C-alpha cells in the first residue's frame, strides 16, 4: 500500500514535530516563563541532527525568536535573539 521511505509527510499548519505553526500556544506561553530554555535546547538538537546546517533548522530558530519576543523580562537563553 503506502510504501515510500518511511518518513511521514508534514501536515499543513504543523511543524516537523507535529505542533501548530505560528502564534504562541498555552504550552509555549508557559515555556516563555522559563526563558525559552526548551526552544534553545530544540535548536541544539536540530543542529546536531542535521550536521549543524542552520538552513535545515529554520523552523525551530524562528520558534526561538517568537518565544524571546513574547518574554516580558530578558532571558539568558535569548541573548543573540534580539534581547
Tab-separated table of N, CA and C in Angstrom:
chain	number	residue	atom	x	y	z
A	1	UNK	N	0.807	-1.185	0.000
A	1	UNK	CA	0.000	0.000	0.000
A	1	UNK	C	0.848	1.245	0.000
A	2	UNK	N	0.947	2.012	1.069
A	2	UNK	CA	1.609	3.304	1.101
A	2	UNK	C	3.040	3.285	0.612
A	3	UNK	N	3.841	2.258	0.984
A	3	UNK	CA	5.230	2.189	0.547
A	3	UNK	C	6.014	3.400	0.991
A	4	UNK	N	6.908	3.871	0.137
A	4	UNK	CA	7.661	5.086	0.449
A	4	UNK	C	8.885	4.809	1.278
A	5	UNK	N	9.448	5.875	1.797
A	5	UNK	CA	10.704	5.760	2.530
A	5	UNK	C	10.514	5.703	4.034
A	6	UNK	N	9.271	5.611	4.501
A	6	UNK	CA	9.029	5.528	5.931
A	6	UNK	C	8.849	6.861	6.610
A	7	UNK	N	9.237	7.947	5.967
A	7	UNK	CA	9.074	9.277	6.562
A	7	UNK	C	7.656	9.763	6.313
A	8	UNK	N	7.005	10.245	7.346
A	8	UNK	CA	5.659	10.760	7.139
A	8	UNK	C	5.719	12.199	6.662
A	9	UNK	N	4.858	12.532	5.712
A	9	UNK	CA	4.853	13.908	5.203
A	9	UNK	C	4.354	14.872	6.267
A	10	UNK	N	4.829	16.103	6.177
A	10	UNK	CA	4.372	17.129	7.108
A	10	UNK	C	2.938	17.490	6.787
A	11	UNK	N	2.128	17.659	7.804
A	11	UNK	CA	0.750	18.087	7.611
A	11	UNK	C	0.722	19.604	7.529
A	12	UNK	N	-0.152	20.154	6.690
A	12	UNK	CA	-0.238	21.621	6.585
A	12	UNK	C	-0.518	22.252	7.942
A	13	UNK	N	0.198	23.320	8.250
A	13	UNK	CA	-0.009	24.034	9.504
A	13	UNK	C	0.715	23.447	10.699
A	14	UNK	N	1.445	22.335	10.498
A	14	UNK	CA	2.177	21.708	11.600
A	14	UNK	C	3.663	21.709	11.285
A	15	UNK	N	4.484	21.804	12.343
A	15	UNK	CA	5.926	21.755	12.138
A	15	UNK	C	6.391	20.304	12.076
A	16	UNK	N	7.713	20.081	11.976
A	16	UNK	CA	8.244	18.731	11.840
A	16	UNK	C	8.002	17.859	13.066
A	17	UNK	N	7.613	18.453	14.179
A	17	UNK	CA	7.314	17.683	15.383
A	17	UNK	C	5.812	17.586	15.632
A	18	UNK	N	4.997	17.992	14.635
A	18	UNK	CA	3.553	17.857	14.736
A	18	UNK	C	2.865	18.923	15.559
A	19	UNK	N	3.575	20.006	15.888
A	19	UNK	CA	2.980	21.091	16.667
A	19	UNK	C	2.463	22.173	15.728
A	20	UNK	N	1.414	22.910	16.134
A	20	UNK	CA	0.905	24.000	15.288
A	20	UNK	C	1.977	25.055	15.054
A	21	UNK	N	2.038	25.557	13.818
A	21	UNK	CA	2.976	26.623	13.481
A	21	UNK	C	2.347	27.965	13.807
A	22	UNK	N	3.197	28.969	14.021
A	22	UNK	CA	2.680	30.327	14.165
A	22	UNK	C	2.659	30.819	15.586
A	23	UNK	N	1.521	31.379	15.995
A	23	UNK	CA	1.388	32.068	17.282
A	23	UNK	C	1.719	31.155	18.461
A	24	UNK	N	2.116	31.773	19.558
A	24	UNK	CA	2.409	31.023	20.776
A	24	UNK	C	1.134	30.403	21.332
A	25	UNK	N	1.227	29.160	21.756
A	25	UNK	CA	0.094	28.455	22.341
A	25	UNK	C	0.319	28.326	23.840
A	26	UNK	N	-0.656	27.780	24.559
A	26	UNK	CA	-0.592	27.718	26.020
A	26	UNK	C	0.714	27.121	26.530
A	27	UNK	N	1.131	25.990	25.978
A	27	UNK	CA	2.364	25.362	26.448
A	27	UNK	C	3.554	26.282	26.187
A	28	UNK	N	3.564	26.917	25.032
A	28	UNK	CA	4.670	27.808	24.709
A	28	UNK	C	4.648	29.049	25.591
A	29	UNK	N	3.457	29.532	25.955
A	29	UNK	CA	3.372	30.679	26.860
A	29	UNK	C	3.959	30.306	28.217
A	30	UNK	N	3.643	29.110	28.691
A	30	UNK	CA	4.202	28.650	29.962
A	30	UNK	C	5.717	28.515	29.840
A	31	UNK	N	6.158	28.021	28.698
A	31	UNK	CA	7.592	27.863	28.462
A	31	UNK	C	8.302	29.214	28.491
A	32	UNK	N	7.634	30.239	28.010
A	32	UNK	CA	8.236	31.570	27.980
A	32	UNK	C	8.603	32.040	29.382
A	33	UNK	N	7.886	31.558	30.390
A	33	UNK	CA	8.220	31.950	31.760
A	33	UNK	C	9.547	31.332	32.198
A	34	UNK	N	10.004	30.321	31.482
A	34	UNK	CA	11.294	29.691	31.787
A	34	UNK	C	12.383	30.198	30.859
A	35	UNK	N	12.153	31.348	30.251
A	35	UNK	CA	13.180	31.976	29.436
A	35	UNK	C	13.486	31.263	28.134
A	36	UNK	N	12.545	30.500	27.616
A	36	UNK	CA	12.684	29.824	26.316
A	36	UNK	C	13.772	28.756	26.313
A	37	UNK	N	14.064	28.182	27.451
A	37	UNK	CA	15.112	27.166	27.542
A	37	UNK	C	14.830	25.979	26.628
A	38	UNK	N	13.589	25.511	26.592
A	38	UNK	CA	13.268	24.357	25.742
A	38	UNK	C	13.492	24.666	24.267
A	39	UNK	N	13.190	25.898	23.872
A	39	UNK	CA	13.416	26.283	22.473
A	39	UNK	C	14.911	26.282	22.163
A	40	UNK	N	15.718	26.764	23.102
A	40	UNK	CA	17.170	26.771	22.911
A	40	UNK	C	17.693	25.339	22.774
A	41	UNK	N	17.172	24.437	23.589
A	41	UNK	CA	17.578	23.032	23.503
A	41	UNK	C	17.135	22.418	22.180
A	42	UNK	N	15.940	22.787	21.713
A	42	UNK	CA	15.434	22.262	20.440
A	42	UNK	C	16.334	22.684	19.283
A	43	UNK	N	16.856	23.907	19.345
A	43	UNK	CA	17.778	24.369	18.301
A	43	UNK	C	19.037	23.507	18.309
A	44	UNK	N	19.606	23.272	19.482
A	44	UNK	CA	20.823	22.463	19.572
A	44	UNK	C	20.582	21.045	19.066
A	45	UNK	N	19.433	20.461	19.428
A	45	UNK	CA	19.107	19.111	18.971
A	45	UNK	C	18.957	19.069	17.453
A	46	UNK	N	18.267	20.056	16.892
A	46	UNK	CA	18.065	20.116	15.448
A	46	UNK	C	19.397	20.269	14.720
A	47	UNK	N	20.224	21.178	15.196
A	47	UNK	CA	21.523	21.391	14.557
A	47	UNK	C	22.368	20.117	14.594
A	48	UNK	N	22.387	19.437	15.721
A	48	UNK	CA	23.161	18.199	15.836
A	48	UNK	C	22.613	17.132	14.882
A	49	UNK	N	21.293	17.059	14.765
A	49	UNK	CA	20.642	16.073	13.900
A	49	UNK	C	20.936	16.340	12.417
A	50	UNK	N	21.175	17.608	12.069
A	50	UNK	CA	21.358	17.988	10.665
A	50	UNK	C	22.777	18.494	10.386
A	51	UNK	N	23.757	17.945	11.103
A	51	UNK	CA	25.171	18.284	10.888
A	51	UNK	C	25.427	19.787	10.924
A	52	UNK	N	24.744	20.471	11.820
A	52	UNK	CA	24.922	21.912	12.068
A	52	UNK	C	24.632	22.777	10.838
A	53	UNK	N	23.717	22.306	10.002
A	53	UNK	CA	23.254	23.057	8.839
A	53	UNK	C	22.058	23.907	9.276
A	54	UNK	N	22.291	25.204	9.498
A	54	UNK	CA	21.244	26.088	10.013
A	54	UNK	C	20.029	26.156	9.102
A	55	UNK	N	20.223	26.017	7.813
A	55	UNK	CA	19.088	26.115	6.896
A	55	UNK	C	18.079	24.993	7.123
A	56	UNK	N	18.494	23.876	7.702
A	56	UNK	CA	17.592	22.760	7.987
A	56	UNK	C	16.835	22.962	9.293
A	57	UNK	N	17.176	24.011	10.055
A	57	UNK	CA	16.573	24.231	11.378
A	57	UNK	C	15.860	25.575	11.479
A	58	UNK	N	15.476	26.145	10.359
A	58	UNK	CA	14.871	27.478	10.382
A	58	UNK	C	13.579	27.536	11.192
A	59	UNK	N	12.779	26.468	11.184
A	59	UNK	CA	11.513	26.465	11.936
A	59	UNK	C	11.785	26.592	13.440
A	60	UNK	N	12.720	25.805	13.973
A	60	UNK	CA	12.987	25.872	15.411
A	60	UNK	C	13.694	27.173	15.779
A	61	UNK	N	14.485	27.715	14.867
A	61	UNK	CA	15.130	29.007	15.116
A	61	UNK	C	14.074	30.104	15.168
A	62	UNK	N	13.102	30.057	14.250
A	62	UNK	CA	12.017	31.042	14.278
A	62	UNK	C	11.172	30.877	15.538
A	63	UNK	N	10.941	29.631	15.968
A	63	UNK	CA	10.209	29.394	17.219
A	63	UNK	C	10.920	30.074	18.385
A	64	UNK	N	12.245	30.007	18.396
A	64	UNK	CA	13.031	30.650	19.456
A	64	UNK	C	12.864	32.160	19.394
A	65	UNK	N	12.941	32.731	18.193
A	65	UNK	CA	12.746	34.182	18.049
A	65	UNK	C	11.373	34.596	18.570
A	66	UNK	N	10.345	33.836	18.194
A	66	UNK	CA	8.983	34.143	18.635
A	66	UNK	C	8.863	34.057	20.152
A	67	UNK	N	9.464	33.037	20.734
A	67	UNK	CA	9.429	32.864	22.185
A	67	UNK	C	10.115	34.036	22.878
A	68	UNK	N	11.279	34.422	22.388
A	68	UNK	CA	12.030	35.523	23.006
A	68	UNK	C	11.270	36.840	22.902
A	69	UNK	N	10.600	37.060	21.773
A	69	UNK	CA	9.806	38.286	21.621
A	69	UNK	C	8.652	38.330	22.611
A	70	UNK	N	8.137	37.166	22.989
A	70	UNK	CA	6.985	37.100	23.888
A	70	UNK	C	7.357	37.329	25.352
A	71	UNK	N	8.641	37.296	25.677
A	71	UNK	CA	9.067	37.451	27.069
A	71	UNK	C	8.919	38.892	27.545
A	72	UNK	N	8.437	39.037	28.759
A	72	UNK	CA	8.344	40.367	29.372
A	72	UNK	C	9.692	40.787	29.954
A	73	UNK	N	10.481	39.813	30.385
A	73	UNK	CA	11.786	40.068	31.004
A	73	UNK	C	12.880	39.433	30.152
A	74	UNK	N	14.070	40.022	30.105
A	74	UNK	CA	15.180	39.414	29.355
A	74	UNK	C	15.520	38.025	29.899
A	75	UNK	N	15.979	37.165	29.026
A	75	UNK	CA	16.348	35.806	29.397
A	75	UNK	C	17.765	35.504	28.923
A	76	UNK	N	18.508	34.790	29.730
A	76	UNK	CA	19.851	34.361	29.353
A	76	UNK	C	19.807	33.562	28.050
A	77	UNK	N	18.775	32.746	27.875
A	77	UNK	CA	18.661	31.899	26.688
A	77	UNK	C	18.395	32.703	25.423
A	78	UNK	N	17.931	33.937	25.576
A	78	UNK	CA	17.558	34.745	24.413
A	78	UNK	C	18.644	35.715	23.962
A	79	UNK	N	19.777	35.714	24.626
A	79	UNK	CA	20.869	36.587	24.167
A	79	UNK	C	21.225	36.187	22.739
A	80	UNK	N	21.305	37.175	21.864
A	80	UNK	CA	21.566	36.900	20.459
A	80	UNK	C	20.305	36.712	19.636
A	81	UNK	N	19.158	36.715	20.291
A	81	UNK	CA	17.874	36.599	19.604
A	81	UNK	C	17.058	37.862	19.814
A	82	UNK	N	17.726	39.005	19.804
A	82	UNK	CA	17.016	40.274	19.919
A	82	UNK	C	16.904	40.808	21.333
A	83	UNK	N	17.521	40.137	22.301
A	83	UNK	CA	17.477	40.631	23.683
A	83	UNK	C	18.874	40.953	24.147
